[in-house]
Short mmCIF file of C-alpha atoms in Angstrom, two decimals:
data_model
loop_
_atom_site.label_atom_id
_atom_site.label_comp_id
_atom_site.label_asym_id
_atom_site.label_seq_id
_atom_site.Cartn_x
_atom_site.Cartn_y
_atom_site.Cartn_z
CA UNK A 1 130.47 50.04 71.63
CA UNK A 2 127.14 48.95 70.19
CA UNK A 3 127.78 45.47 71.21
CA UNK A 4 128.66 45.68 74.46
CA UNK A 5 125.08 47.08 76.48
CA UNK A 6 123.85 43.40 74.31
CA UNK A 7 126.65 41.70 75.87
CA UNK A 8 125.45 43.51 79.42
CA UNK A 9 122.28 42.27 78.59
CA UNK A 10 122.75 38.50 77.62
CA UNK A 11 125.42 37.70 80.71
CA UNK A 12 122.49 39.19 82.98
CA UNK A 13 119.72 37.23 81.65
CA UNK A 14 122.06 34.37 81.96
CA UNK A 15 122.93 34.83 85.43
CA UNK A 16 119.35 35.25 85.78
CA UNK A 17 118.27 31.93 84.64
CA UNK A 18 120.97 29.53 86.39
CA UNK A 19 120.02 31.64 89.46
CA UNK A 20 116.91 29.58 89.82
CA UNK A 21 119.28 26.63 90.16
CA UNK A 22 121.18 25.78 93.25
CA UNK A 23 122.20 22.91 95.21
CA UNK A 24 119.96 20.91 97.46
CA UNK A 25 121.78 21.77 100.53
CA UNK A 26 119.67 24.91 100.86
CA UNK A 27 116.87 23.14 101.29
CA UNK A 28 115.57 20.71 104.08
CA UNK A 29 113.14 18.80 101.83
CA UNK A 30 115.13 18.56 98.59
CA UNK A 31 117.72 16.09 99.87
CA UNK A 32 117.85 13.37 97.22
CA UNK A 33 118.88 15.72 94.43
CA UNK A 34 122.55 17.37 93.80
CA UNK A 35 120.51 20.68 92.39
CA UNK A 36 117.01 21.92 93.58
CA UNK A 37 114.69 25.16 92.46
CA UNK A 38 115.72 27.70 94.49
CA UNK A 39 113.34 30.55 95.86
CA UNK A 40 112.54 33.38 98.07
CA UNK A 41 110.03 33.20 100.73
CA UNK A 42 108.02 36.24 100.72
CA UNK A 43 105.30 35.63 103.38
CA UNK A 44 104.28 32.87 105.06
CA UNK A 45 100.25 31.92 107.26
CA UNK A 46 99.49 29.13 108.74
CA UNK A 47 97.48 27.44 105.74
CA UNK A 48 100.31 28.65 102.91
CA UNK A 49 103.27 29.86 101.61
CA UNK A 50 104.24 32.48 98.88
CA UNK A 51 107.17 32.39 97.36
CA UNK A 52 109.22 34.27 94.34
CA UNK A 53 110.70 32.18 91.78
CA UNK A 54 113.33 33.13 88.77
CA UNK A 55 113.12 32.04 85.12
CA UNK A 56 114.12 28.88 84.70
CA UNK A 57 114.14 26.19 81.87
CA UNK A 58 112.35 23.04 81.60
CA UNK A 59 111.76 19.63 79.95
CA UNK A 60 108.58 18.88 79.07
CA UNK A 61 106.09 16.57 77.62
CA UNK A 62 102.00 16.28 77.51
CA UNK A 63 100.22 12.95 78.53
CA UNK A 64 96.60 12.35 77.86
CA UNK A 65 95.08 10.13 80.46
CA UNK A 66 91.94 9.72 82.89
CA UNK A 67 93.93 10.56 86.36
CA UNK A 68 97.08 12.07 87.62
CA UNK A 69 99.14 9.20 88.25
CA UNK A 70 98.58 7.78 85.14
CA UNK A 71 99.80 10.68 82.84
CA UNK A 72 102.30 11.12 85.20
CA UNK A 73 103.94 8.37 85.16
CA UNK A 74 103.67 7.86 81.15
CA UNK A 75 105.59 11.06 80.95
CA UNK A 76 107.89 10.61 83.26
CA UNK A 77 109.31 7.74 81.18
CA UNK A 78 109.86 9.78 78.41
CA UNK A 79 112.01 12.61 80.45
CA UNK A 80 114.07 10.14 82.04
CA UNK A 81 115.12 8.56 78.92
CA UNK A 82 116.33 11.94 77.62
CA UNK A 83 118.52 12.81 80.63
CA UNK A 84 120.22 9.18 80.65
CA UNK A 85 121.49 9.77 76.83
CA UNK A 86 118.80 9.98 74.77
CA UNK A 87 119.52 13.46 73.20
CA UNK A 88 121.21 14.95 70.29
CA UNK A 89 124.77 14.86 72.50
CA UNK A 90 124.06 11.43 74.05
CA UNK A 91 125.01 13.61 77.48
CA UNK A 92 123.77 12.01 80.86
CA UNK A 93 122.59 14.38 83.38
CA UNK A 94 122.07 14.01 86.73
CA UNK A 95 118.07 14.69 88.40
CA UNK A 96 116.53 17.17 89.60
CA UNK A 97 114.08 18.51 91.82
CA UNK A 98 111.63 19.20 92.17
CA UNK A 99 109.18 17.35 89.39
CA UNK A 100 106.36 19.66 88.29
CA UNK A 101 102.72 18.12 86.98
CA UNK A 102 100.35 20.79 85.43
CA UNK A 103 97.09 20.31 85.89
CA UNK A 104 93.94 21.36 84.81
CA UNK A 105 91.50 22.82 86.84
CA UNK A 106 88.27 21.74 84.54
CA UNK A 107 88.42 17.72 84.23
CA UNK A 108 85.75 15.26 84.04
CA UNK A 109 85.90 11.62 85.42
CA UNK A 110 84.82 10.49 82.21
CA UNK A 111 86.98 12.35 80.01
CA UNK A 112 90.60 12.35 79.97
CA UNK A 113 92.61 15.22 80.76
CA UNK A 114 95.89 16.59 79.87
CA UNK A 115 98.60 16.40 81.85
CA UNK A 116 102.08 17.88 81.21
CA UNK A 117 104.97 16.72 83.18
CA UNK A 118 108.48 18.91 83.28
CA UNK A 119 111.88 18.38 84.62
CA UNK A 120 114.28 21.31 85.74
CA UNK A 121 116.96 21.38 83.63
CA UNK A 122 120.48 21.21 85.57
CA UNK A 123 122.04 24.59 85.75
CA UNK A 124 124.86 23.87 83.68
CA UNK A 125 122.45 23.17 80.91
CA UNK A 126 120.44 26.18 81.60
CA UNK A 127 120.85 28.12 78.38
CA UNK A 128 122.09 25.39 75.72
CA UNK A 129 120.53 22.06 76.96
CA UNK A 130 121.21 19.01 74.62
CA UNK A 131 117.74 18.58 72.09
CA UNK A 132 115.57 15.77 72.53
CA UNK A 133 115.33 13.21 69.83
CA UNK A 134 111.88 12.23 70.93
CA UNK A 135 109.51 14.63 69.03
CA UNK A 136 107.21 14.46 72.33
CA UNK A 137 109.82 16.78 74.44
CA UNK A 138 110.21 20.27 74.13
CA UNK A 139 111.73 22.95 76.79
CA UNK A 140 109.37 25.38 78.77
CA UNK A 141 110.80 28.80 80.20
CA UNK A 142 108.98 29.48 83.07
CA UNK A 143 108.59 33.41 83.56
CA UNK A 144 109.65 34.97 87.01
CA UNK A 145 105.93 34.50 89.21
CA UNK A 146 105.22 34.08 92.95
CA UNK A 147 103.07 30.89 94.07
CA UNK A 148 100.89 30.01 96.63
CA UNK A 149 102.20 27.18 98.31
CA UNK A 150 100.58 24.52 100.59
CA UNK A 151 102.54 21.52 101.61
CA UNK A 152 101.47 17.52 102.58
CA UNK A 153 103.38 14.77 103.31
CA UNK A 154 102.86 10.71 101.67
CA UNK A 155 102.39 10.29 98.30
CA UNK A 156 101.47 12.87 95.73
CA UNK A 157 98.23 10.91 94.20
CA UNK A 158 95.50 12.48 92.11
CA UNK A 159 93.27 12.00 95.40
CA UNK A 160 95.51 13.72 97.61
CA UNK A 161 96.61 16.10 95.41
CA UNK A 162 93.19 17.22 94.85
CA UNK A 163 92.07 17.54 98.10
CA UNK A 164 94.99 19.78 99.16
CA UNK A 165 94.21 21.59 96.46
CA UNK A 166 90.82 22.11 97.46
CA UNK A 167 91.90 23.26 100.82
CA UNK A 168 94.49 26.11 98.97
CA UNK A 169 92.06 27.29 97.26
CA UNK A 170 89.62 27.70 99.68
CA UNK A 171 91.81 30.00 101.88
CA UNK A 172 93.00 31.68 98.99
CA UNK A 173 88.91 32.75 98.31
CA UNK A 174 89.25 33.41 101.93
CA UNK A 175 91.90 36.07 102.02
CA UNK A 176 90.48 37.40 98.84
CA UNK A 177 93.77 36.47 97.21
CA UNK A 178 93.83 36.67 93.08
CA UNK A 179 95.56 33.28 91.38
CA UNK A 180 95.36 31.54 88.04
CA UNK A 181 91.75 29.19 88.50
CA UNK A 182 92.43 27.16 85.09
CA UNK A 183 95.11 25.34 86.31
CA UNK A 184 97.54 24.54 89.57
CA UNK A 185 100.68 22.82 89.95
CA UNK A 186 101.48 19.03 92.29
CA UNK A 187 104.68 18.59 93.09
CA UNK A 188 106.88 16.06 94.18
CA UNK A 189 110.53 16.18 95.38
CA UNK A 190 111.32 12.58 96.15
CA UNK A 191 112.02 9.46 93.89
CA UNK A 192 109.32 6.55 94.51
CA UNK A 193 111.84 4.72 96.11
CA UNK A 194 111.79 6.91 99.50
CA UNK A 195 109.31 5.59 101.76
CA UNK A 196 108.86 7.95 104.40
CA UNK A 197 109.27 11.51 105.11
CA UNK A 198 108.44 12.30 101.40
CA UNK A 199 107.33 16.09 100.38
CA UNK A 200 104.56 17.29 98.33
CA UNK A 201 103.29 20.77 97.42
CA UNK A 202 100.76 22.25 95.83
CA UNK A 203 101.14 25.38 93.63
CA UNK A 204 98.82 28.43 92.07
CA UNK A 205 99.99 31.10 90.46
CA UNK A 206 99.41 34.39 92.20
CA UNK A 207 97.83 36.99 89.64
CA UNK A 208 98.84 40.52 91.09
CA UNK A 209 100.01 41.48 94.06
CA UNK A 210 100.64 38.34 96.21
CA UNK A 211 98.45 38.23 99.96
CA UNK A 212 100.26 37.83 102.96
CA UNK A 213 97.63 39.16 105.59
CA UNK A 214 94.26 37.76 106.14
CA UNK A 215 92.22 41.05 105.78
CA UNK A 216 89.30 39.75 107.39
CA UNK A 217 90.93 39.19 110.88
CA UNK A 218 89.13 36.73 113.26
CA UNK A 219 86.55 38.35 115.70
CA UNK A 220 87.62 38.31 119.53
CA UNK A 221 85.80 35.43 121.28
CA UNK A 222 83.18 37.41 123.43
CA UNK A 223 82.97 37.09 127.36
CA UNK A 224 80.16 38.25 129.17
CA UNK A 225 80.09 40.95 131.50
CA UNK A 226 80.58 40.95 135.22
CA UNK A 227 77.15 41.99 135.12
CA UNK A 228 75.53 39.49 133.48
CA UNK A 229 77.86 36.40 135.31
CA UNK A 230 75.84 36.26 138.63
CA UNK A 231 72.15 35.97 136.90
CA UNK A 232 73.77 33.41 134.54
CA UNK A 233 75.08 31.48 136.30
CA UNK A 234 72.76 31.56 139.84
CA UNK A 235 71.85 28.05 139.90
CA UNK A 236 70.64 27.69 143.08
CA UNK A 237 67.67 29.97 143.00
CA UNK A 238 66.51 28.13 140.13
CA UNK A 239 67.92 24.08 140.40
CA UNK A 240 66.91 24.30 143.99
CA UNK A 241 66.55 20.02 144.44
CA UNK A 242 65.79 20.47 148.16
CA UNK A 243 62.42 22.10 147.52
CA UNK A 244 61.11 19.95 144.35
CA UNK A 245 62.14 16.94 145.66
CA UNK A 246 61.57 16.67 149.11
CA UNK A 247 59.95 13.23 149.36
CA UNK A 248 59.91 12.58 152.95
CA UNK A 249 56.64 14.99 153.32
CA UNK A 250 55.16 13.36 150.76
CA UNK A 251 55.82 9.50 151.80
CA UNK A 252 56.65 9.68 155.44
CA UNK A 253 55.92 6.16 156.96
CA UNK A 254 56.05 6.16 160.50
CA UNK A 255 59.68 3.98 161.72
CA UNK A 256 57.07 2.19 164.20
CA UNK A 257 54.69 1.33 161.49
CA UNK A 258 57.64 -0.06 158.84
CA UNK A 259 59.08 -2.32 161.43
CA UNK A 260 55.29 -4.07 162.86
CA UNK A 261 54.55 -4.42 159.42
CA UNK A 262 54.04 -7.80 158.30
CA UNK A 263 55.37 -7.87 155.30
CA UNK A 264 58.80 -7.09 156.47
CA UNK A 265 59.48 -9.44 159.11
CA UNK A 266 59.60 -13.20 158.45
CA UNK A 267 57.17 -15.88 160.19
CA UNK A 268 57.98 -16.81 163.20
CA UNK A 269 60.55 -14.12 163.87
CA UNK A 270 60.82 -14.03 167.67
CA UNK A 271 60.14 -10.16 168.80
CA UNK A 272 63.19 -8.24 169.38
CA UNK A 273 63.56 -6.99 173.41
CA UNK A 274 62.04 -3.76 172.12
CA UNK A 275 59.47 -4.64 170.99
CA UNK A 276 58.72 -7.79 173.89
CA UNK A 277 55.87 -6.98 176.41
CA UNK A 278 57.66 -5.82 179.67
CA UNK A 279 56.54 -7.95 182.50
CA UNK A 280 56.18 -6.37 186.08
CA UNK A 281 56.75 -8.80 189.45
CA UNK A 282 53.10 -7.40 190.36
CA UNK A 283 51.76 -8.60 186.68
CA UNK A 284 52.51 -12.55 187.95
CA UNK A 285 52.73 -14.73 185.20
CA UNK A 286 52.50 -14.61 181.23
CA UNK A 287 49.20 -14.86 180.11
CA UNK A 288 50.13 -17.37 177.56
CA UNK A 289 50.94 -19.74 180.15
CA UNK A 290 47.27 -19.26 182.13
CA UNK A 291 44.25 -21.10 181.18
CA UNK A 292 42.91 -18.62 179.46
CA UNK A 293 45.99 -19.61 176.91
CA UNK A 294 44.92 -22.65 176.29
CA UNK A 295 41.29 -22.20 175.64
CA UNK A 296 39.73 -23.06 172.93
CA UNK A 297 37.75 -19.56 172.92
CA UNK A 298 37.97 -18.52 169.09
CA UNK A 299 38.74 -15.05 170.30
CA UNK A 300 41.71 -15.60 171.97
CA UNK A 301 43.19 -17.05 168.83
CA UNK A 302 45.60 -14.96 166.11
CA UNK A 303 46.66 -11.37 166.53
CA UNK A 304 43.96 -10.46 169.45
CA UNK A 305 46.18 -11.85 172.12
CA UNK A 306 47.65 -9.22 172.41
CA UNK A 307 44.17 -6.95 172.92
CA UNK A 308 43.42 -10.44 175.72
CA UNK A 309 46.71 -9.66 177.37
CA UNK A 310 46.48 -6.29 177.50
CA UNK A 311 42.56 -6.25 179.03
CA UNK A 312 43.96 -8.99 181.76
CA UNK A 313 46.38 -6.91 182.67
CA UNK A 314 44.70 -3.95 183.38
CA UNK A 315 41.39 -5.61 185.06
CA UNK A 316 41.42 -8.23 187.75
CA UNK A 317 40.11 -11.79 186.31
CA UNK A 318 36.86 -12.96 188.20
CA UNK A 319 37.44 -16.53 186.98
CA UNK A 320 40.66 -17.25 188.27
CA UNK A 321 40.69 -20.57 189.56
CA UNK A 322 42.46 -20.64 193.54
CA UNK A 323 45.17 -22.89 194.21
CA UNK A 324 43.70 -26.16 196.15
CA UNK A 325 46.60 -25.58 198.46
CA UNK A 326 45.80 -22.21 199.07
CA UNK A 327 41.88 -23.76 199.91
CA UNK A 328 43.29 -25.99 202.52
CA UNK A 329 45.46 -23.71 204.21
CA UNK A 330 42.15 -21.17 204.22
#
């Protein structure tokens, strides 16, 4: 009878730890693998998730180098090697997803950093998994914990793992959400030989309680009273064009004066019928064809002819010369 509550006990934590293991059907972006991490989705925003995940067992192994990709793929060697036969059993096991790098928060670009790569162990290997003969493995049990979880497509590199990172964190100050600052999580779910739609995340440890809301809710955008509209927006009273720039006050030129100019009208330009001298039967001839015309008076040369023409007109000539055949008929 004393046995059996430990019995209780050891099927539940079993049950426990291969229920952290599933197959990748039940998830959209772990497609490549025949068993995934499985988890529940507690809450999600529009900048993260948070999720609950189950104890589960890992392969691991440490890799000193200067960035991500490095270590990572140094490591990565090393794990594969142990689930294609190189174990205690010889057993071959098939992959997993997803891949989980752990790195540190503090690193320098001119020191190197450690960088510890695990595998998820399949779930039928869950509780007795074969031992590594390569002193540089060992097995992890990661604890139940919820994560904060921000996803990216392309490749998970240290750049772009960093900066999504960066942008986790930063909402998570922003929600005033509690995490684990000495270290966050990349992972990756597909092999390097998918080319597109790959899938990337990026994971932090929630300390406490997990944050779902935002508590520090955007302010309303703020629209001006009905009040305030008409004086804001009165243009004309104060863009009034009309009044500032009224220019035909200011530089009215006569039409009369803009067409005799002499500037605008080419030499020689015969005079349009307005602007011709209009010649009366009683007026007789032109005085360009008279005499007077012809004379070689100085003064009746250039622009006076017209002041000449007009003074005949209006005053009888005294030196009109008579027609001889008018004389004779006399």
């Amino acid at each position: 009878m004393e046995l059996f509550p430990g019995l209780v006990v050891l099927v539940a934590l079993m049950v426990s730890v291969e229920g952290g293991v599933g197959p990748s059907n039940n998830s959209s972006f772990c497609s490549e693998s025949k068993e995934c991490l499985e988890y529940e989705l507690v809450c999600k925003t529009d900048e993260y998730e948070v999720r609950h995940y189950s104890p589960t067992r890992w392969l691991s192994t440490d890799a000193e180098a200067y960035f991500m990709g490095v270590g990572a793929a140094m490591a990565f060697r090393r794990l594969f090697q142990y689930i294609t036969g190189d174990n205690n059993r010889g057993l071959q096991m098939e992959m997993t997803a997803p891949v989980l790098v752990r790195i540190p928060e503090e690193t320098r670009m001119w020191e190197p950093a450690i960088y510890t790569l695990s595998f998820l162990l399949p779930a039928a290997y869950q509780e007795r998994p074969p031992t590594p003969t390569n002193d540089k493995l060992y097995f992890t049990e990661m604890p139940s914990m919820d994560v904060y979880v921000r996803s990216y497509g392309g490749w998970m590199l240290s750049v772009t793992s960093r900066l999504h990172a960066h942008l986790l964190t930063k909402e998570l100050v922003r929600v005033q959400a509690d995490y684990n600052h000495t270290y966050h999580y990349g992972v990756g779910y597909d092999s390097p030989l998918k080319l597109l739609n790959r899938h990337n995340e990026v994971w932090y440890v929630a300390e406490g309680e997990a944050v779902c809301s935002d508590p520090q809710e955007p302010t309303p955008p703020h629209t001006p009273t009905p009040t305030h509209t008409p004086n804001a927006t009165h243009t004309p009273n104060t863009s009034h064009t009309p009044n500032t720039s009224h220019t035909p006050n200011a530089t009215h030129i006569p039409s009369s004066t803009i067409a005799d100019s002499p500037s605008d009208l080419p030499a020689n330009r015969p005079p349009t019928p307005s602007q011709a001298p209009e010649v009366t039967p009683s007026q007789g001839p032109v005085v360009g064809e008279s005499p007077l015309a012809n004379s070689s008076d100085p003064q009746v040369d250039g622009p006076w002819n017209n002041t000449v023409e007009a003074s005949l007109e209006d005053t009888p000539s005294d030196n009109s010369v008579a027609d001889p055949t008018e004389l004779n008929l006399a």
